Coordinates of C-alpha atoms and ligand atoms in Angstrom, one line a residue:
M1 CA 60.2 110.4 24.7
A2 CA 61.1 113.9 25.7
R3 CA 60.0 115.6 28.8
L4 CA 61.2 119.2 28.4
D5 CA 59.6 120.9 31.4
P6 CA 60.9 119.8 34.9
H7 CA 57.4 120.5 36.3
S8 CA 55.3 118.6 33.8
Y9 CA 54.7 115.1 32.6
T10 CA 54.1 116.5 29.2
D11 CA 55.9 114.5 26.6
S12 CA 56.8 116.4 23.4
S13 CA 56.6 113.3 21.3
Q14 CA 52.9 112.7 22.1
P15 CA 49.9 114.5 20.7
Q16 CA 49.7 118.2 21.8
T17 CA 46.5 119.8 22.9
R18 CA 45.3 122.7 20.6
T19 CA 42.0 123.5 22.4
L20 CA 40.1 122.7 25.6
R21 CA 36.4 122.5 26.0
W22 CA 35.6 122.6 29.7
R23 CA 32.3 122.4 31.6
A24 CA 32.1 122.5 35.3
R25 CA 29.4 122.7 38.0
V26 CA 30.5 124.7 41.0
D27 CA 29.5 123.0 44.3
F28 CA 29.9 125.5 47.2
E29 CA 28.6 122.9 49.7
R30 CA 31.2 120.2 49.0
H31 CA 33.9 122.6 47.7
V32 CA 34.3 120.6 44.4
L33 CA 33.9 121.1 40.7
D34 CA 32.2 118.3 38.8
A35 CA 33.7 118.7 35.4
E36 CA 34.3 117.5 32.0
A37 CA 37.3 118.4 29.9
T38 CA 37.7 117.7 26.2
L39 CA 41.2 118.0 24.9
V40 CA 41.4 118.4 21.1
F41 CA 44.8 117.7 19.5
H42 CA 46.6 119.6 16.8
Q43 CA 46.8 116.4 14.8
P44 CA 45.0 113.1 15.4
G45 CA 47.4 110.8 17.3
G46 CA 47.7 107.5 19.1
G47 CA 49.6 105.7 21.8
A48 CA 50.3 107.0 25.3
L49 CA 49.2 110.4 26.3
D50 CA 50.5 111.8 29.6
L51 CA 48.6 114.5 31.4
D52 CA 49.2 116.5 34.6
T53 CA 46.7 116.2 37.4
R54 CA 46.7 116.9 41.1
G55 CA 44.1 115.6 43.4
L56 CA 41.6 114.9 40.6
D57 CA 39.1 112.0 41.0
V58 CA 38.9 110.7 37.4
H59 CA 35.7 108.9 36.7
A60 CA 36.1 108.1 33.0
V61 CA 38.1 108.9 29.9
T62 CA 36.3 108.5 26.5
D63 CA 37.2 108.9 22.9
A64 CA 35.6 111.3 20.4
A65 CA 32.8 108.8 19.9
G66 CA 32.1 108.4 23.6
A67 CA 33.7 104.9 23.9
P68 CA 35.7 104.4 27.1
L69 CA 39.5 104.5 27.0
A70 CA 42.0 102.8 29.3
F71 CA 43.7 105.1 31.7
A72 CA 46.0 104.9 34.7
L73 CA 46.5 107.5 37.4
D74 CA 49.9 107.2 39.1
A75 CA 50.7 107.8 42.7
P76 CA 51.2 111.5 43.2
D77 CA 54.7 113.1 43.2
P78 CA 54.8 115.8 45.9
V79 CA 55.8 118.6 43.5
L80 CA 54.3 117.4 40.2
G81 CA 51.1 115.7 41.2
A82 CA 49.9 112.5 39.6
R83 CA 50.5 111.5 36.0
L84 CA 47.3 110.5 34.2
R85 CA 48.3 108.2 31.3
V86 CA 45.6 107.5 28.7
T87 CA 46.1 105.0 25.9
L88 CA 44.8 106.5 22.6
P89 CA 43.7 104.4 19.7
E90 CA 45.6 105.5 16.5
G91 CA 44.0 108.5 14.8
S92 CA 42.3 110.0 18.0
P93 CA 41.4 113.6 17.4
S94 CA 40.4 114.3 21.0
I95 CA 39.6 112.8 24.4
T96 CA 37.2 113.6 27.1
V97 CA 37.9 113.3 30.8
R98 CA 35.1 113.3 33.4
Y99 CA 36.3 114.1 36.9
R100 CA 35.8 115.9 40.2
T101 CA 38.3 118.2 41.8
S102 CA 39.5 117.8 45.4
P103 CA 38.3 120.2 48.1
E104 CA 42.0 120.7 48.7
A105 CA 42.7 121.7 45.0
T106 CA 45.8 123.9 45.2
A107 CA 44.6 126.3 42.6
L108 CA 41.3 127.0 44.3
Q109 CA 40.2 128.9 47.3
W110 CA 36.7 128.5 48.6
L111 CA 35.7 131.4 50.8
S112 CA 32.8 131.4 53.3
P113 CA 30.5 134.4 53.2
A114 CA 32.3 135.7 56.4
Q115 CA 35.6 135.8 54.4
T116 CA 34.2 138.3 51.9
A117 CA 33.5 142.0 52.1
G118 CA 29.8 141.6 51.8
K119 CA 29.5 138.7 54.3
R120 CA 26.4 137.3 52.5
E121 CA 27.6 135.1 49.7
P122 CA 30.5 132.6 49.2
F123 CA 33.4 133.3 46.8
L124 CA 35.6 131.0 44.8
F125 CA 38.7 131.8 42.8
S126 CA 41.5 130.1 40.9
Q127 CA 45.2 130.9 40.9
C128 CA 47.0 128.6 38.5
Q129 CA 50.5 130.0 38.2
A130 CA 52.9 128.3 38.3
I131 CA 51.7 124.6 38.3
H132 CA 48.3 124.6 39.8
A133 CA 46.1 124.4 36.7
R134 CA 46.4 120.6 36.9
S135 CA 44.4 120.6 40.1
V136 CA 41.5 122.1 38.2
V137 CA 41.8 120.5 34.7
P138 CA 43.7 117.4 33.6
L139 CA 46.0 118.8 30.9
Q140 CA 49.5 119.3 29.6
D141 CA 50.4 121.9 32.3
T142 CA 53.4 123.5 30.7
P143 CA 53.7 126.9 29.0
R144 CA 55.1 125.0 25.9
V145 CA 51.6 123.8 25.1
R146 CA 49.4 126.8 24.5
I147 CA 45.7 126.2 24.2
T148 CA 42.6 128.1 23.2
Y149 CA 39.5 127.2 25.1
E150 CA 35.7 127.3 25.5
A151 CA 34.3 127.1 29.0
E152 CA 31.0 126.9 30.7
L153 CA 30.4 127.2 34.4
T154 CA 27.2 126.4 36.3
V155 CA 26.9 128.5 39.5
P156 CA 24.2 129.6 42.0
A157 CA 22.0 132.1 40.3
A158 CA 22.7 134.8 43.0
L159 CA 26.4 134.8 41.9
R160 CA 28.3 136.1 39.0
A161 CA 31.0 134.0 37.3
L162 CA 34.0 135.6 35.6
M163 CA 36.7 134.1 33.5
A164 CA 39.9 135.5 32.0
A165 CA 38.3 135.1 28.5
A166 CA 35.7 136.6 26.3
F167 CA 32.3 136.5 27.8
V168 CA 29.7 134.7 25.6
K169 CA 26.4 134.5 27.6
R170 CA 24.6 133.9 30.9
E171 CA 21.5 131.8 31.0
L172 CA 19.3 131.3 34.1
Q173 CA 18.2 127.7 34.7
G174 CA 16.1 127.8 37.9
A175 CA 18.3 128.2 40.9
T176 CA 21.5 128.2 38.8
A177 CA 23.0 130.2 36.1
V178 CA 25.1 128.9 33.2
E179 CA 27.8 131.2 32.0
S180 CA 30.1 130.7 29.0
W181 CA 33.2 132.1 27.5
T182 CA 35.6 131.6 24.7
M183 CA 39.4 132.2 24.7
P184 CA 40.4 132.7 21.0
Q185 CA 44.0 133.5 21.7
P186 CA 46.2 130.5 22.7
I187 CA 47.4 130.8 26.3
A188 CA 49.7 129.0 28.6
P189 CA 47.7 126.8 31.0
Y190 CA 48.8 128.9 34.0
L191 CA 46.7 131.7 32.6
F192 CA 43.5 129.7 32.9
A193 CA 41.5 131.6 35.5
F194 CA 38.0 132.2 36.9
A195 CA 36.2 133.5 39.9
V196 CA 32.7 133.2 41.2
G197 CA 31.1 135.6 43.7
D198 CA 28.7 138.5 44.4
V199 CA 30.6 141.0 42.2
T200 CA 29.6 144.0 40.2
S201 CA 31.4 146.3 37.8
R202 CA 32.1 149.9 36.8
D203 CA 33.7 151.2 33.7
V204 CA 37.1 153.0 34.0
G205 CA 38.0 153.3 30.3
P206 CA 37.0 152.4 26.8
R207 CA 38.6 149.0 27.1
S208 CA 38.5 148.5 30.9
R209 CA 36.2 148.0 33.8
V210 CA 36.8 147.1 37.4
W211 CA 35.0 144.2 39.0
A212 CA 34.6 143.9 42.8
E213 CA 32.2 143.2 45.6
G214 CA 29.6 145.9 45.8
S215 CA 31.0 147.6 48.9
V216 CA 34.4 147.9 47.3
V217 CA 33.7 148.7 43.7
A218 CA 33.5 152.5 44.0
A219 CA 36.9 152.6 45.8
A220 CA 38.3 150.4 43.0
Q221 CA 36.9 152.6 40.3
W222 CA 38.7 155.6 41.9
E223 CA 41.9 153.9 42.6
F224 CA 42.3 152.5 39.1
A225 CA 41.0 155.5 37.2
D226 CA 44.3 155.8 35.3
I227 CA 44.3 152.3 33.7
D228 CA 43.7 153.5 30.2
A229 CA 46.7 156.0 30.4
H230 CA 48.8 152.9 31.3
L231 CA 47.4 150.9 28.4
V232 CA 48.4 153.7 26.1
V233 CA 52.0 153.8 27.4
G234 CA 52.2 150.0 27.2
E235 CA 51.2 150.1 23.6
K236 CA 53.8 152.8 22.8
L237 CA 56.5 150.7 24.3
F238 CA 55.4 147.2 23.2
G239 CA 53.0 147.6 20.3
P240 CA 49.3 147.0 19.9
Y241 CA 47.4 145.4 22.8
D242 CA 46.3 142.0 21.6
W243 CA 43.8 140.9 24.2
D244 CA 40.8 143.3 23.3
R245 CA 39.9 144.1 26.9
F246 CA 41.9 144.8 30.1
D247 CA 39.6 144.4 33.0
V248 CA 40.6 144.1 36.7
L249 CA 38.9 142.0 39.4
V250 CA 39.5 143.1 43.0
M251 CA 39.8 139.8 45.0
P252 CA 38.9 139.1 48.6
P253 CA 41.7 139.8 51.1
S254 CA 43.0 136.3 51.1
F255 CA 44.3 136.6 47.5
P256 CA 48.0 135.5 47.9
Y257 CA 49.6 137.9 45.4
G258 CA 49.6 141.5 44.6
G259 CA 48.3 140.8 41.2
M260 CA 47.9 138.0 38.6
E261 CA 48.0 138.8 34.9
N262 CA 45.2 136.6 33.8
P263 CA 44.5 137.6 30.2
R264 CA 41.7 140.2 29.8
L265 CA 41.0 140.0 33.5
T266 CA 43.8 140.8 35.9
F267 CA 43.2 139.7 39.5
V268 CA 44.4 142.0 42.2
T269 CA 44.6 142.1 46.0
P270 CA 42.3 144.6 47.8
T271 CA 45.5 145.9 49.5
L272 CA 46.0 148.0 46.4
L273 CA 43.0 150.1 47.4
A274 CA 45.3 152.4 49.4
G275 CA 43.2 155.5 48.7
D276 CA 46.2 157.3 47.2
R277 CA 46.4 155.7 43.7
S278 CA 50.0 154.7 44.5
Q279 CA 49.4 151.0 43.9
V280 CA 48.2 151.4 40.3
R281 CA 51.8 150.3 39.5
V282 CA 50.8 146.8 40.4
V283 CA 48.1 147.1 37.8
A284 CA 50.7 148.5 35.4
H285 CA 52.9 145.5 36.0
E286 CA 50.1 143.0 35.3
L287 CA 49.2 145.0 32.2
A288 CA 52.7 144.8 31.0
H289 CA 52.5 141.0 31.2
S290 CA 50.0 141.2 28.3
W291 CA 53.2 141.4 26.2
T292 CA 55.9 139.9 28.4
G293 CA 54.5 136.7 29.8
N294 CA 51.2 136.3 28.1
L295 CA 52.4 136.9 24.6
I296 CA 56.0 135.8 25.1
T297 CA 56.0 133.1 27.8
N298 CA 58.8 131.5 29.8
A299 CA 59.1 127.9 28.5
D300 CA 59.1 126.7 32.1
A301 CA 59.7 127.9 35.7
E302 CA 63.5 127.8 35.2
H303 CA 63.2 130.8 32.9
F304 CA 60.7 132.7 35.0
W305 CA 63.0 135.8 34.9
L306 CA 62.0 136.2 31.2
N307 CA 58.4 136.8 32.4
E308 CA 59.1 138.8 35.5
G309 CA 62.3 140.7 34.7
W310 CA 60.9 142.0 31.4
T311 CA 57.7 142.9 33.1
R312 CA 59.4 144.7 36.0
Y313 CA 61.4 146.6 33.3
A314 CA 58.1 147.6 31.6
E315 CA 56.5 148.5 34.9
L316 CA 59.4 150.9 35.5
R317 CA 59.0 152.4 32.1
I318 CA 55.3 152.9 32.7
V319 CA 55.9 154.5 36.1
E320 CA 58.5 156.8 34.5
A321 CA 56.1 157.8 31.7
T322 CA 53.1 158.4 33.9
E323 CA 54.6 159.8 37.1
G324 CA 58.0 161.2 35.9
D325 CA 61.7 160.4 36.2
D326 CA 62.0 161.0 39.9
A327 CA 59.2 158.6 40.7
G328 CA 60.8 156.1 38.3
A329 CA 64.1 156.4 40.1
L330 CA 62.5 155.9 43.5
H331 CA 60.6 152.9 42.2
A332 CA 63.8 151.4 40.8
A333 CA 65.6 152.0 44.1
L334 CA 62.8 150.1 46.0
G335 CA 63.3 147.2 43.6
R336 CA 67.0 147.2 44.4
R337 CA 66.4 147.2 48.1
G338 CA 64.1 144.2 47.8
L339 CA 66.6 142.4 45.6
D340 CA 69.5 143.0 48.0
R341 CA 67.5 141.5 50.9
A342 CA 66.4 138.5 48.9
V343 CA 70.0 137.8 47.8
E344 CA 71.2 138.2 51.4
R345 CA 68.6 135.8 52.6
F346 CA 69.4 133.1 50.0
F347 CA 73.1 133.4 50.9
K348 CA 72.3 133.1 54.6
E349 CA 70.1 130.1 53.9
G350 CA 72.8 128.4 51.9
R351 CA 70.8 128.5 48.7
P352 CA 72.9 130.9 46.6
E353 CA 71.9 129.1 43.4
L354 CA 68.5 130.7 43.7
T355 CA 70.1 134.1 43.1
R356 CA 70.8 133.1 39.4
L357 CA 68.5 134.2 36.7
R358 CA 68.5 130.8 35.1
T359 CA 67.6 128.4 37.9
H360 CA 67.6 124.6 38.1
L361 CA 64.3 123.5 39.7
A362 CA 63.9 119.8 39.1
G363 CA 62.3 118.4 42.3
I364 CA 61.7 121.9 43.6
D365 CA 58.3 123.5 43.8
P366 CA 58.3 126.8 41.9
D367 CA 56.3 128.3 44.8
D368 CA 59.2 127.6 47.1
A369 CA 61.8 129.2 44.8
F370 CA 59.8 132.3 44.3
S371 CA 61.6 135.6 45.2
E372 CA 62.5 139.1 44.0
V373 CA 65.5 137.7 42.1
P374 CA 63.9 137.0 38.7
Y375 CA 62.1 140.3 39.0
D376 CA 64.7 142.8 40.0
K377 CA 67.9 141.1 38.9
G378 CA 66.2 140.3 35.6
C379 CA 65.2 143.9 35.3
L380 CA 68.7 145.2 36.1
F381 CA 70.2 142.9 33.5
L382 CA 67.9 144.4 30.9
L383 CA 68.7 147.9 32.1
A384 CA 72.4 147.0 31.8
L385 CA 71.9 145.9 28.2
E386 CA 69.8 149.1 27.5
A387 CA 72.5 151.3 29.1
H388 CA 75.1 149.7 26.8
V389 CA 73.2 150.0 23.5
G390 CA 71.3 153.2 24.3
R391 CA 67.5 153.5 24.8
P392 CA 66.6 154.2 21.2
R393 CA 68.3 151.0 20.0
F394 CA 66.9 149.0 22.9
E395 CA 63.4 150.1 22.1
V396 CA 63.8 148.8 18.5
F397 CA 65.1 145.6 20.0
I398 CA 62.1 145.2 22.2
R399 CA 59.7 145.5 19.2
E400 CA 61.7 143.0 17.3
Y401 CA 61.8 140.6 20.2
I402 CA 58.1 140.7 20.6
A403 CA 57.5 140.3 16.8
R404 CA 59.9 137.3 16.8
F405 CA 58.5 135.4 19.7
R406 CA 54.8 136.4 20.2
F407 CA 52.5 133.6 21.1
G408 CA 55.6 131.4 21.8
A409 CA 57.3 129.9 24.8
I410 CA 61.1 130.6 25.1
T411 CA 64.1 129.7 27.2
T412 CA 67.0 131.8 28.4
E413 CA 69.0 130.3 25.5
D414 CA 66.4 131.6 23.0
F415 CA 66.6 135.0 24.5
L416 CA 70.5 135.1 24.5
G417 CA 70.6 133.8 20.9
F418 CA 68.2 136.5 19.7
T419 CA 70.0 139.2 21.6
E420 CA 73.4 138.2 20.2
E421 CA 71.9 138.3 16.7
R422 CA 70.2 141.8 17.1
L423 CA 72.6 143.5 19.5
P424 CA 75.9 141.8 18.7
G425 CA 78.5 142.1 21.4
A426 CA 76.1 143.6 24.0
L427 CA 76.0 140.4 26.0
A428 CA 79.7 140.2 26.3
A429 CA 79.9 143.9 27.2
V430 CA 77.6 143.5 30.2
D431 CA 79.1 140.2 31.2
A432 CA 75.9 138.3 30.6
P433 CA 77.1 135.0 32.1
A434 CA 77.5 136.7 35.5
W435 CA 73.9 137.8 35.3
I436 CA 72.5 134.5 34.0
D437 CA 74.4 131.9 35.9
G438 CA 76.3 133.9 38.5
H439 CA 75.3 134.3 42.1
G440 CA 74.2 137.6 43.6
V441 CA 74.1 141.0 41.8
P442 CA 77.0 141.8 39.4
A443 CA 79.0 144.9 40.3
N444 CA 78.2 146.6 37.0
A445 CA 74.5 146.7 37.8
P446 CA 73.0 150.1 36.8
V447 CA 72.2 152.4 39.7
S448 CA 69.4 155.0 39.4
R449 CA 69.8 158.4 40.9
S450 CA 67.5 161.3 41.7
T451 CA 67.4 164.2 44.1
L452 CA 64.4 162.7 45.9
L453 CA 66.5 159.6 46.5
D454 CA 69.5 161.5 47.6
A455 CA 67.4 163.4 50.1
I456 CA 66.2 160.2 51.7
E457 CA 69.6 158.6 51.7
S458 CA 71.3 161.7 53.2
L459 CA 69.1 161.2 56.3
G460 CA 71.2 158.1 56.9
G461 CA 68.6 156.6 59.2
T462 CA 67.8 159.7 61.2
V463 CA 64.2 160.7 61.7
P464 CA 63.0 163.3 59.1
D465 CA 61.6 166.6 60.3
V466 CA 57.8 166.9 60.4
E467 CA 57.7 169.3 57.4
V468 CA 59.8 166.8 55.4
G469 CA 58.2 163.5 56.3
S470 CA 54.6 164.8 56.1
K471 CA 55.2 165.7 52.5
W472 CA 56.6 162.3 51.5
S473 CA 54.7 160.1 49.0
P474 CA 54.0 156.5 50.0
T475 CA 57.0 155.4 47.8
E476 CA 59.3 157.8 49.7
W477 CA 58.2 156.4 53.0
Q478 CA 58.6 152.9 51.8
L479 CA 62.0 153.6 50.6
Y480 CA 63.1 155.4 53.7
L481 CA 61.8 152.6 55.9
D482 CA 63.5 150.0 53.7
S483 CA 66.7 151.9 53.8
V484 CA 67.2 152.8 57.4
P485 CA 70.0 150.6 58.8
H486 CA 68.4 147.8 60.9
P487 CA 67.8 147.7 63.7
V488 CA 67.1 151.3 64.5
S489 CA 67.0 152.2 68.2
Y490 CA 63.8 151.9 70.2
D491 CA 63.8 155.6 70.7
T492 CA 64.1 156.3 67.0
A493 CA 61.2 153.9 66.3
K494 CA 59.1 155.6 69.0
L495 CA 59.9 159.1 67.6
L496 CA 59.0 158.0 64.1
D497 CA 55.6 156.7 65.3
T498 CA 54.7 159.6 67.5
R499 CA 55.7 162.1 64.8
F500 CA 54.1 160.4 61.8
D501 CA 51.5 158.0 63.2
L502 CA 53.0 155.1 61.1
T503 CA 51.2 152.3 63.0
R504 CA 47.9 153.8 61.7
K505 CA 49.0 154.0 58.0
T506 CA 46.4 152.5 55.7
N507 CA 48.8 152.0 52.8
Y508 CA 49.8 148.4 53.3
E509 CA 53.2 148.8 51.6
V510 CA 54.1 151.6 54.0
L511 CA 52.5 149.9 57.0
C512 CA 54.3 146.6 56.4
A513 CA 57.7 148.4 55.9
W514 CA 57.1 150.2 59.1
L515 CA 56.2 147.1 61.1
L516 CA 59.4 145.4 60.0
V517 CA 61.4 148.4 61.2
A518 CA 59.5 148.6 64.5
L519 CA 59.7 144.9 65.3
D520 CA 63.5 144.9 64.7
A521 CA 63.7 147.9 67.1
R522 CA 61.7 146.0 69.7
Y523 CA 59.2 148.8 69.6
D524 CA 56.4 146.5 70.7
A525 CA 53.7 149.0 70.6
V526 CA 53.2 147.7 67.1
L527 CA 52.5 144.1 68.1
P528 CA 48.7 144.4 68.2
R529 CA 48.6 146.0 64.7
T530 CA 51.0 143.3 63.5
E531 CA 48.9 140.5 64.8
A532 CA 45.8 142.1 63.3
L533 CA 47.5 142.4 59.9
L534 CA 48.2 138.7 59.8
G535 CA 44.5 138.1 60.1
E536 CA 43.3 140.7 57.6
V537 CA 45.5 140.1 54.5
G538 CA 46.6 137.0 52.7
R539 CA 49.1 138.6 50.4
M540 CA 52.3 136.7 50.8
K541 CA 54.4 139.8 50.1
F542 CA 53.3 141.0 53.5
L543 CA 52.8 137.7 55.4
K544 CA 56.2 136.2 54.7
P545 CA 58.4 139.1 56.0
V546 CA 56.2 139.7 59.0
Y547 CA 56.2 136.1 60.0
R548 CA 60.0 136.0 59.4
A549 CA 60.5 139.1 61.6
L550 CA 58.4 137.7 64.4
M551 CA 60.2 134.3 64.2
S552 CA 63.6 136.0 64.3
R553 CA 63.0 137.2 67.8
P554 CA 62.7 134.5 70.5
D555 CA 60.2 136.6 72.4
T556 CA 57.8 136.9 69.5
V557 CA 57.9 133.3 68.2
A558 CA 54.8 132.6 70.2
V559 CA 53.0 135.6 68.6
A560 CA 53.8 134.2 65.2
R561 CA 52.7 130.7 65.9
R562 CA 49.5 131.9 67.6
A563 CA 48.7 134.1 64.6
F564 CA 49.3 131.3 62.2
E565 CA 47.2 128.8 64.2
R566 CA 44.4 131.3 64.2
N567 CA 44.6 132.3 60.6
A568 CA 46.0 129.3 58.6
A569 CA 42.5 128.0 57.7
S570 CA 41.7 131.2 56.0
Y571 CA 45.0 131.6 54.2
H572 CA 45.2 130.5 50.6
P573 CA 46.5 126.9 50.2
I574 CA 49.7 128.3 48.6
A575 CA 50.3 130.8 51.3
R576 CA 49.7 128.1 53.9
M577 CA 52.3 125.9 52.3
V578 CA 55.0 128.6 52.1
I579 CA 54.4 130.0 55.6
T580 CA 54.2 126.6 57.4
P581 CA 58.1 126.1 57.2
L582 CA 58.6 129.7 58.4
V583 CA 56.7 129.2 61.6
S584 CA 57.8 125.6 62.5
G585 CA 61.1 124.2 63.6
Ligands
BES601 N1 52.6 136.6 37.9 C1 52.9 137.2 39.1 C2 52.3 136.6 40.3 C3 52.8 135.1 40.5 C4 54.1 134.8 40.3 C5 51.9 134.2 40.8 C6 54.5 133.4 40.5 C7 52.2 132.9 40.9 C8 53.5 132.5 40.8 C9 52.4 138.7 39.0 O1 52.6 139.3 37.8 C10 53.3 139.5 40.0 O2 54.5 139.6 39.7 N2 52.7 140.1 41.0 C11 53.5 140.9 41.9 C12 53.2 142.4 41.5 C13 54.4 143.3 41.7 C14 55.7 142.8 41.1 C15 54.1 144.6 41.1 C16 52.9 140.7 43.3 O3 52.1 139.8 43.4 O4 53.4 141.3 44.2
ZN602 ZN1 54.6 139.7 37.3

């Protein structure tokens, strides 16, 4: 027996799933899916088959001929969920599991009409990364086992169902609609994704459309008008786009991430609709995952930096190519600020091991280990390699890397082995062990410079003149606010707000960066806006630092706890889980 992924019961000596056939009926009353999953193996096999599940109520397991098979569902492990062990007769080509999901399924959020933009229809969506697919489908929930799939969802006829797959058809059957899809490219299970709601679409390019609720779709079409330009840059950098379409679904506000790179259909938070097109970078990031992540996938969560570090690197290249070098430098500097804060926090919390690129996560929930480290330290490591060998050679290396590992799952060791082979000596030159297994950020980390950045830094935390600050882009504001030495004085905060009306900013990145500065300065005129924000967005990137800031001041602890009590029920289950420890104790 060999269990290779610390977050899965998958045993590499057992039959491996090649394809999934999935049918589910969406029950908005009881918040469950009544479903049937057929797992077809690469080769017929026999003996024990271990699957990952979480909260599934398994009714029956049958063989290819429909005969019942013996199965045992273990008691759940708090991180992994429950192992489902099926005993296969020799030569079994497939099995079918009939089951019902739990109303508490960690991958699903069921929204009432009141929690949507339109207020008339409910909404359901999935978020499977890193290890939540098992709460929706019993399967081998590890990126090492890629699957193709065919899926069918039965939903209320008033709603539209979407999947991160190729649409096949929609058929009306009385009060319900049956929609179906096929996913011909093999994907890691964490990329299994769907949403059901009152959504509509607008084209934004030859390969792209945006989906959103009716009241939001025009804003989304405007905000993401440049998607195709990004696709073109992505293809220049990485080679042909392999997933046919690149569509974007704007989620309801409770979506816990900025974006999720579900293949063919990226999910994004509505906080990207800033009205200034600045957040199309998040879309660029999710697009870049089409190569780094969806094509070449981290073998498990301990190698997450291979997904996110590479994708952050690509995001930066796309920003550079579409917005210019100065914008790229600012973007890189923002990343560095976020990284430094995360590293400082992990050191303070006594968890310096989470500042490594290669992590050790047995017994640890990947959602708890999540931070900027794999993103920005990973990206800096790649930039250090690039600086050493030069961009032209590094670009050849990127193409070779993709050609070598596409549709595979790799570890840090695989990456290092390949890098040593193609760029001999480069790893030693940048001191790769310090990046991979060392704590913190190595001193040889590349630093990006630009005149815009120098101008912001030369302010040294003083308040910019009206003519200067009013011309700043959202990124310049964010960088300024992230860079001012904390805490600024009450008077500085007040002057900033009166001069630039920061509390009324509608770009959430700028607003959130400002609220953190103001809270630290005890400029409490921002408290009402802060409390409101905690009830209007579910994106963890905003919720976590704001809750932390409130909890760090004895006099605002009660504000944080009250806000959490009021809003917890409408937060996503993952957000609820990661914020609970922040507001307790
Ligand atoms: N794949 C991630 C989101 C994710 C990570 C979901 C881990 C679940 C577990 C996505 O690509 C991402 O990185 N999103 C960022 C975007 C940003 C880096 C531009 C986010 O959500 O903020
Ligand atoms: Zn990402």
